[in-house]
Tab-separated table of C-alpha atoms in Angstrom:
chain	number	residue	atom	x	y	z
A	1	UNK	CA	2.382	32.801	-63.145
A	2	UNK	CA	-1.198	31.834	-62.703
A	3	UNK	CA	-2.223	28.485	-61.351
A	4	UNK	CA	-4.236	26.378	-63.860
A	5	UNK	CA	-7.747	25.665	-62.847
A	6	UNK	CA	-7.063	21.890	-62.946
A	7	UNK	CA	-4.178	22.302	-60.393
A	8	UNK	CA	-4.591	19.807	-57.666
A	9	UNK	CA	-4.990	20.709	-54.058
A	10	UNK	CA	-5.024	18.582	-51.080
A	11	UNK	CA	-7.128	19.314	-47.966
A	12	UNK	CA	-6.397	18.021	-44.459
A	13	UNK	CA	-8.045	18.773	-41.052
A	14	UNK	CA	-6.120	22.083	-40.776
A	15	UNK	CA	-4.286	22.622	-44.072
A	16	UNK	CA	-4.729	23.284	-47.670
A	17	UNK	CA	-1.827	22.107	-49.882
A	18	UNK	CA	-1.785	24.023	-53.141
A	19	UNK	CA	0.483	25.069	-55.836
A	20	UNK	CA	2.646	27.975	-55.348
A	21	UNK	CA	2.221	31.254	-57.221
A	22	UNK	CA	4.340	34.368	-57.644
A	23	UNK	CA	2.464	36.167	-55.067
A	24	UNK	CA	3.844	33.679	-52.455
A	25	UNK	CA	7.365	34.649	-53.128
A	26	UNK	CA	7.796	37.390	-50.551
A	27	UNK	CA	6.623	35.182	-47.774
A	28	UNK	CA	8.754	32.248	-49.121
A	29	UNK	CA	11.768	34.575	-48.975
A	30	UNK	CA	10.875	35.804	-45.523
A	31	UNK	CA	10.333	32.263	-44.095
A	32	UNK	CA	13.396	30.717	-45.796
A	33	UNK	CA	15.856	33.633	-45.105
A	34	UNK	CA	16.458	31.890	-41.760
A	35	UNK	CA	19.707	30.433	-40.657
A	36	UNK	CA	18.118	27.671	-38.474
A	37	UNK	CA	16.004	26.470	-41.346
A	38	UNK	CA	18.987	26.644	-43.868
A	39	UNK	CA	21.223	24.523	-41.629
A	40	UNK	CA	18.621	21.833	-41.384
A	41	UNK	CA	17.866	21.502	-45.011
A	42	UNK	CA	19.689	19.915	-47.963
A	43	UNK	CA	19.109	22.530	-50.765
A	44	UNK	CA	17.988	25.750	-49.280
A	45	UNK	CA	20.436	28.638	-49.938
A	46	UNK	CA	21.227	31.266	-47.366
A	47	UNK	CA	20.533	34.168	-47.631
A	48	UNK	CA	17.344	33.567	-49.427
A	49	UNK	CA	16.392	36.770	-51.376
A	50	UNK	CA	13.086	37.429	-53.189
A	51	UNK	CA	14.742	36.581	-56.452
A	52	UNK	CA	15.545	33.072	-55.281
A	53	UNK	CA	11.861	32.478	-54.236
A	54	UNK	CA	10.619	33.761	-57.634
A	55	UNK	CA	13.180	31.557	-59.516
A	56	UNK	CA	12.163	28.456	-57.479
A	57	UNK	CA	8.384	29.037	-57.936
A	58	UNK	CA	8.891	29.573	-61.744
A	59	UNK	CA	10.180	26.059	-62.095
A	60	UNK	CA	7.142	24.335	-60.556
A	61	UNK	CA	4.717	24.522	-63.444
A	62	UNK	CA	6.950	22.561	-65.890
A	63	UNK	CA	8.041	20.026	-63.150
A	64	UNK	CA	4.349	19.462	-62.161
A	65	UNK	CA	3.196	19.093	-65.668
A	66	UNK	CA	5.887	16.676	-66.661
A	67	UNK	CA	5.317	14.571	-63.527
A	68	UNK	CA	8.873	14.934	-62.278
A	69	UNK	CA	8.201	16.948	-59.243
A	70	UNK	CA	5.099	17.970	-57.279
A	71	UNK	CA	5.662	21.027	-55.070
A	72	UNK	CA	2.816	22.157	-52.674
A	73	UNK	CA	2.547	25.309	-50.459
A	74	UNK	CA	1.498	24.250	-46.901
A	75	UNK	CA	-1.119	26.865	-45.969
A	76	UNK	CA	-3.770	27.275	-43.272
A	77	UNK	CA	-7.010	25.980	-44.706
A	78	UNK	CA	-9.019	28.923	-43.351
A	79	UNK	CA	-6.733	31.971	-43.468
A	80	UNK	CA	-4.463	30.924	-46.352
A	81	UNK	CA	-1.350	31.709	-44.238
A	82	UNK	CA	1.738	30.048	-45.634
A	83	UNK	CA	3.613	27.784	-43.239
A	84	UNK	CA	6.076	26.031	-45.554
A	85	UNK	CA	6.477	23.812	-48.527
A	86	UNK	CA	6.380	20.029	-49.262
A	87	UNK	CA	7.528	18.341	-52.459
A	88	UNK	CA	7.478	14.800	-53.875
A	89	UNK	CA	9.895	13.843	-56.628
A	90	UNK	CA	8.559	11.149	-59.012
A	91	UNK	CA	11.067	8.731	-60.603
A	92	UNK	CA	8.573	7.302	-63.077
A	93	UNK	CA	10.901	4.459	-64.227
A	94	UNK	CA	11.270	3.092	-60.730
A	95	UNK	CA	7.830	4.121	-59.460
A	96	UNK	CA	9.302	5.761	-56.407
A	97	UNK	CA	9.819	9.326	-55.248
A	98	UNK	CA	11.439	11.305	-52.424
A	99	UNK	CA	9.496	13.476	-50.111
A	100	UNK	CA	10.929	16.668	-48.746
A	101	UNK	CA	9.583	19.532	-46.671
A	102	UNK	CA	10.407	22.643	-44.745
A	103	UNK	CA	8.347	24.705	-42.277
A	104	UNK	CA	9.002	28.334	-41.329
A	105	UNK	CA	10.706	28.361	-37.842
A	106	UNK	CA	7.826	30.284	-36.224
A	107	UNK	CA	5.446	27.279	-37.001
A	108	UNK	CA	7.696	24.584	-35.771
A	109	UNK	CA	6.337	22.063	-33.269
A	110	UNK	CA	2.704	22.412	-34.371
A	111	UNK	CA	2.422	19.214	-36.368
A	112	UNK	CA	2.146	20.904	-39.823
A	113	UNK	CA	4.938	18.875	-41.334
A	114	UNK	CA	3.491	15.586	-40.183
A	115	UNK	CA	-0.031	16.597	-41.369
A	116	UNK	CA	1.234	17.589	-44.820
A	117	UNK	CA	3.540	14.603	-45.150
A	118	UNK	CA	0.797	12.144	-44.378
A	119	UNK	CA	-1.390	13.956	-47.046
A	120	UNK	CA	1.420	13.807	-49.621
A	121	UNK	CA	2.059	10.123	-49.011
A	122	UNK	CA	-1.534	9.485	-49.680
A	123	UNK	CA	-1.327	11.500	-52.900
A	124	UNK	CA	1.782	9.505	-53.772
A	125	UNK	CA	0.273	6.122	-53.177
A	126	UNK	CA	-3.354	6.732	-54.190
A	127	UNK	CA	-3.134	9.243	-56.991
A	128	UNK	CA	0.238	8.625	-58.434
A	129	UNK	CA	0.419	4.896	-57.594
A	130	UNK	CA	4.117	5.051	-56.511
A	131	UNK	CA	5.328	1.846	-55.149
A	132	UNK	CA	7.865	3.463	-52.576
A	133	UNK	CA	8.436	6.830	-51.043
A	134	UNK	CA	11.688	7.721	-49.234
A	135	UNK	CA	13.073	10.673	-47.351
A	136	UNK	CA	16.372	11.795	-45.993
A	137	UNK	CA	17.359	14.167	-43.164
A	138	UNK	CA	20.496	15.358	-41.363
A	139	UNK	CA	21.360	13.423	-38.220
A	140	UNK	CA	21.593	16.819	-36.633
A	141	UNK	CA	17.850	17.478	-37.304
A	142	UNK	CA	16.085	14.594	-35.418
A	143	UNK	CA	12.660	16.493	-35.517
A	144	UNK	CA	12.453	15.685	-39.206
A	145	UNK	CA	12.991	12.041	-38.554
A	146	UNK	CA	10.080	12.169	-36.019
A	147	UNK	CA	7.873	13.433	-38.702
A	148	UNK	CA	8.813	10.548	-40.947
A	149	UNK	CA	8.235	7.984	-38.142
A	150	UNK	CA	4.833	9.469	-37.444
A	151	UNK	CA	3.919	8.987	-41.083
A	152	UNK	CA	4.859	5.243	-40.807
A	153	UNK	CA	8.164	5.570	-42.544
A	154	UNK	CA	10.934	3.333	-41.226
A	155	UNK	CA	14.715	3.700	-40.879
A	156	UNK	CA	16.605	2.193	-43.703
A	157	UNK	CA	20.195	3.312	-43.243
A	158	UNK	CA	22.778	6.007	-42.667
A	159	UNK	CA	24.729	7.776	-45.525
A	160	UNK	CA	27.919	8.507	-43.446
A	161	UNK	CA	29.472	11.919	-44.041
A	162	UNK	CA	27.297	12.364	-47.123
A	163	UNK	CA	26.889	16.182	-47.182
A	164	UNK	CA	29.585	18.709	-46.670
A	165	UNK	CA	27.916	21.866	-45.221
A	166	UNK	CA	29.066	24.652	-42.986
A	167	UNK	CA	32.655	23.363	-43.067
A	168	UNK	CA	31.750	19.855	-41.749
A	169	UNK	CA	30.366	16.611	-42.924
A	170	UNK	CA	26.863	15.581	-42.137
A	171	UNK	CA	25.301	12.064	-41.953
A	172	UNK	CA	21.999	11.590	-43.842
A	173	UNK	CA	19.483	9.173	-42.346
A	174	UNK	CA	17.248	7.456	-44.824
A	175	UNK	CA	13.739	6.461	-44.156
A	176	UNK	CA	11.280	4.713	-46.495
A	177	UNK	CA	7.820	3.326	-46.900
A	178	UNK	CA	6.141	1.073	-49.324
A	179	UNK	CA	2.659	1.574	-50.884
A	180	UNK	CA	0.347	-0.305	-48.527
A	181	UNK	CA	-1.961	-1.077	-51.536
A	182	UNK	CA	0.856	-2.970	-53.214
A	183	UNK	CA	1.467	-5.417	-50.405
Protein backbone atom coordinates (compact mmCIF):
# COMPACT_ATOMS: atom_id res chain seq x y z
CA UNK A 1 0.00 0.00 0.00
CA UNK A 2 1.69 3.20 -1.13
CA UNK A 3 1.19 6.48 0.60
CA UNK A 4 -0.46 9.15 -1.57
CA UNK A 5 1.71 12.19 -2.31
CA UNK A 6 -0.90 14.39 -0.64
CA UNK A 7 -0.72 12.40 2.59
CA UNK A 8 -0.30 14.83 5.48
CA UNK A 9 2.64 14.68 7.80
CA UNK A 10 3.15 16.54 11.04
CA UNK A 11 6.59 17.62 12.22
CA UNK A 12 7.51 18.41 15.81
CA UNK A 13 10.85 19.16 17.43
CA UNK A 14 11.92 15.49 17.45
CA UNK A 15 9.18 13.62 15.61
CA UNK A 16 7.65 13.08 12.22
CA UNK A 17 4.05 11.86 12.33
CA UNK A 18 3.24 10.19 9.04
CA UNK A 19 0.91 7.65 7.54
CA UNK A 20 1.73 4.00 8.08
CA UNK A 21 2.64 1.78 5.14
CA UNK A 22 3.01 -1.98 4.74
CA UNK A 23 6.78 -1.75 5.27
CA UNK A 24 6.06 -0.68 8.87
CA UNK A 25 4.19 -3.91 9.66
CA UNK A 26 7.13 -5.97 10.99
CA UNK A 27 8.12 -3.22 13.45
CA UNK A 28 4.50 -2.61 14.46
CA UNK A 29 4.16 -6.33 15.14
CA UNK A 30 7.40 -6.40 17.15
CA UNK A 31 6.48 -3.36 19.27
CA UNK A 32 2.87 -4.42 19.83
CA UNK A 33 3.61 -8.05 20.65
CA UNK A 34 4.32 -6.96 24.21
CA UNK A 35 2.21 -7.95 27.19
CA UNK A 36 2.85 -4.69 29.09
CA UNK A 37 1.61 -2.67 26.12
CA UNK A 38 -1.40 -4.97 25.63
CA UNK A 39 -2.55 -4.69 29.25
CA UNK A 40 -2.47 -0.87 29.12
CA UNK A 41 -4.47 -0.44 25.88
CA UNK A 42 -8.13 -0.80 25.00
CA UNK A 43 -8.00 -2.51 21.62
CA UNK A 44 -4.57 -4.06 21.08
CA UNK A 45 -4.69 -7.86 20.76
CA UNK A 46 -2.08 -10.16 22.27
CA UNK A 47 -0.24 -11.87 20.73
CA UNK A 48 0.19 -9.42 17.84
CA UNK A 49 1.38 -11.29 14.72
CA UNK A 50 2.56 -9.68 11.49
CA UNK A 51 -0.82 -10.45 9.88
CA UNK A 52 -2.58 -8.28 12.49
CA UNK A 53 -0.25 -5.38 11.74
CA UNK A 54 -0.83 -5.73 7.99
CA UNK A 55 -4.62 -5.90 8.43
CA UNK A 56 -4.62 -2.85 10.71
CA UNK A 57 -2.47 -0.77 8.33
CA UNK A 58 -4.65 -1.82 5.37
CA UNK A 59 -7.67 -0.10 6.98
CA UNK A 60 -5.97 3.29 7.29
CA UNK A 61 -6.28 4.58 3.74
CA UNK A 62 -10.08 4.36 3.56
CA UNK A 63 -10.52 5.68 7.11
CA UNK A 64 -8.21 8.62 6.43
CA UNK A 65 -9.82 9.43 3.07
CA UNK A 66 -13.34 9.27 4.53
CA UNK A 67 -12.31 11.50 7.44
CA UNK A 68 -13.44 8.97 10.07
CA UNK A 69 -10.03 8.19 11.53
CA UNK A 70 -6.55 9.64 11.19
CA UNK A 71 -3.77 7.20 12.14
CA UNK A 72 -0.18 8.40 12.30
CA UNK A 73 3.09 6.55 12.82
CA UNK A 74 5.17 8.26 15.51
CA UNK A 75 8.70 8.26 14.10
CA UNK A 76 12.05 9.88 14.77
CA UNK A 77 12.32 12.91 12.49
CA UNK A 78 15.97 12.20 11.64
CA UNK A 79 16.34 8.41 11.57
CA UNK A 80 12.76 7.37 10.72
CA UNK A 81 12.73 4.87 13.63
CA UNK A 82 9.16 3.91 14.56
CA UNK A 83 8.26 4.62 18.20
CA UNK A 84 4.50 4.02 18.18
CA UNK A 85 1.17 5.23 16.84
CA UNK A 86 -1.36 7.95 17.49
CA UNK A 87 -4.86 8.16 16.11
CA UNK A 88 -7.71 10.63 16.09
CA UNK A 89 -11.27 9.53 15.43
CA UNK A 90 -13.54 12.15 13.86
CA UNK A 91 -17.24 12.17 14.67
CA UNK A 92 -18.18 14.70 12.00
CA UNK A 93 -21.80 15.15 13.11
CA UNK A 94 -20.70 16.20 16.59
CA UNK A 95 -17.41 17.89 15.60
CA UNK A 96 -15.45 15.91 18.16
CA UNK A 97 -12.93 13.11 18.19
CA UNK A 98 -11.13 10.69 20.44
CA UNK A 99 -7.35 10.57 20.59
CA UNK A 100 -5.54 7.33 21.33
CA UNK A 101 -1.89 6.36 21.27
CA UNK A 102 0.64 3.68 22.06
CA UNK A 103 4.40 3.80 22.36
CA UNK A 104 6.67 0.74 22.24
CA UNK A 105 7.81 -0.11 25.77
CA UNK A 106 11.49 0.48 25.00
CA UNK A 107 10.60 4.14 24.26
CA UNK A 108 8.45 4.81 27.33
CA UNK A 109 9.28 7.78 29.53
CA UNK A 110 10.94 9.86 26.80
CA UNK A 111 8.06 12.25 26.11
CA UNK A 112 7.18 10.91 22.65
CA UNK A 113 3.49 10.36 23.45
CA UNK A 114 3.11 13.88 24.85
CA UNK A 115 4.92 15.48 21.91
CA UNK A 116 2.82 13.52 19.41
CA UNK A 117 -0.45 14.16 21.28
CA UNK A 118 0.16 17.92 21.36
CA UNK A 119 0.77 17.86 17.61
CA UNK A 120 -2.37 15.82 16.91
CA UNK A 121 -4.47 18.10 19.11
CA UNK A 122 -3.19 21.02 17.04
CA UNK A 123 -4.10 19.07 13.87
CA UNK A 124 -7.57 18.36 15.30
CA UNK A 125 -8.28 21.97 16.21
CA UNK A 126 -6.47 23.88 13.46
CA UNK A 127 -6.75 21.59 10.42
CA UNK A 128 -9.97 19.69 11.16
CA UNK A 129 -11.70 22.43 13.21
CA UNK A 130 -12.99 19.97 15.81
CA UNK A 131 -14.77 21.54 18.75
CA UNK A 132 -13.68 18.93 21.31
CA UNK A 133 -11.21 16.09 21.69
CA UNK A 134 -11.40 13.46 24.42
CA UNK A 135 -9.33 10.50 25.53
CA UNK A 136 -9.78 7.57 27.89
CA UNK A 137 -7.29 5.45 29.78
CA UNK A 138 -7.28 2.58 32.24
CA UNK A 139 -7.03 3.69 35.87
CA UNK A 140 -4.21 1.14 36.10
CA UNK A 141 -2.20 3.16 33.53
CA UNK A 142 -1.70 6.60 35.14
CA UNK A 143 1.20 7.42 32.78
CA UNK A 144 -1.34 7.83 29.97
CA UNK A 145 -3.28 10.30 32.11
CA UNK A 146 -0.09 12.30 32.68
CA UNK A 147 0.27 12.64 28.90
CA UNK A 148 -3.28 14.00 28.70
CA UNK A 149 -2.69 16.47 31.54
CA UNK A 150 0.54 17.72 29.93
CA UNK A 151 -1.48 18.40 26.76
CA UNK A 152 -3.98 20.57 28.65
CA UNK A 153 -6.74 17.98 28.84
CA UNK A 154 -8.79 17.88 32.04
CA UNK A 155 -10.41 15.06 33.97
CA UNK A 156 -14.12 14.74 33.18
CA UNK A 157 -15.15 11.53 34.91
CA UNK A 158 -14.69 7.84 35.52
CA UNK A 159 -16.48 5.02 33.75
CA UNK A 160 -16.57 2.46 36.59
CA UNK A 161 -15.83 -1.17 35.70
CA UNK A 162 -16.27 -0.23 32.04
CA UNK A 163 -13.90 -2.77 30.46
CA UNK A 164 -13.56 -6.47 31.27
CA UNK A 165 -9.98 -7.49 30.52
CA UNK A 166 -7.70 -10.18 31.88
CA UNK A 167 -10.49 -11.59 34.05
CA UNK A 168 -11.24 -8.35 35.88
CA UNK A 169 -13.08 -5.07 35.40
CA UNK A 170 -11.15 -1.88 34.68
CA UNK A 171 -12.21 1.71 35.27
CA UNK A 172 -11.75 4.10 32.36
CA UNK A 173 -10.88 7.70 33.17
CA UNK A 174 -12.13 10.31 30.72
CA UNK A 175 -10.23 13.48 29.87
CA UNK A 176 -11.21 16.17 27.39
CA UNK A 177 -10.30 19.54 25.92
CA UNK A 178 -12.23 22.13 23.94
CA UNK A 179 -10.85 23.92 20.91
CA UNK A 180 -9.27 27.13 22.28
CA UNK A 181 -10.18 28.89 19.00
CA UNK A 182 -13.91 28.29 19.71
CA UNK A 183 -13.97 29.97 23.12
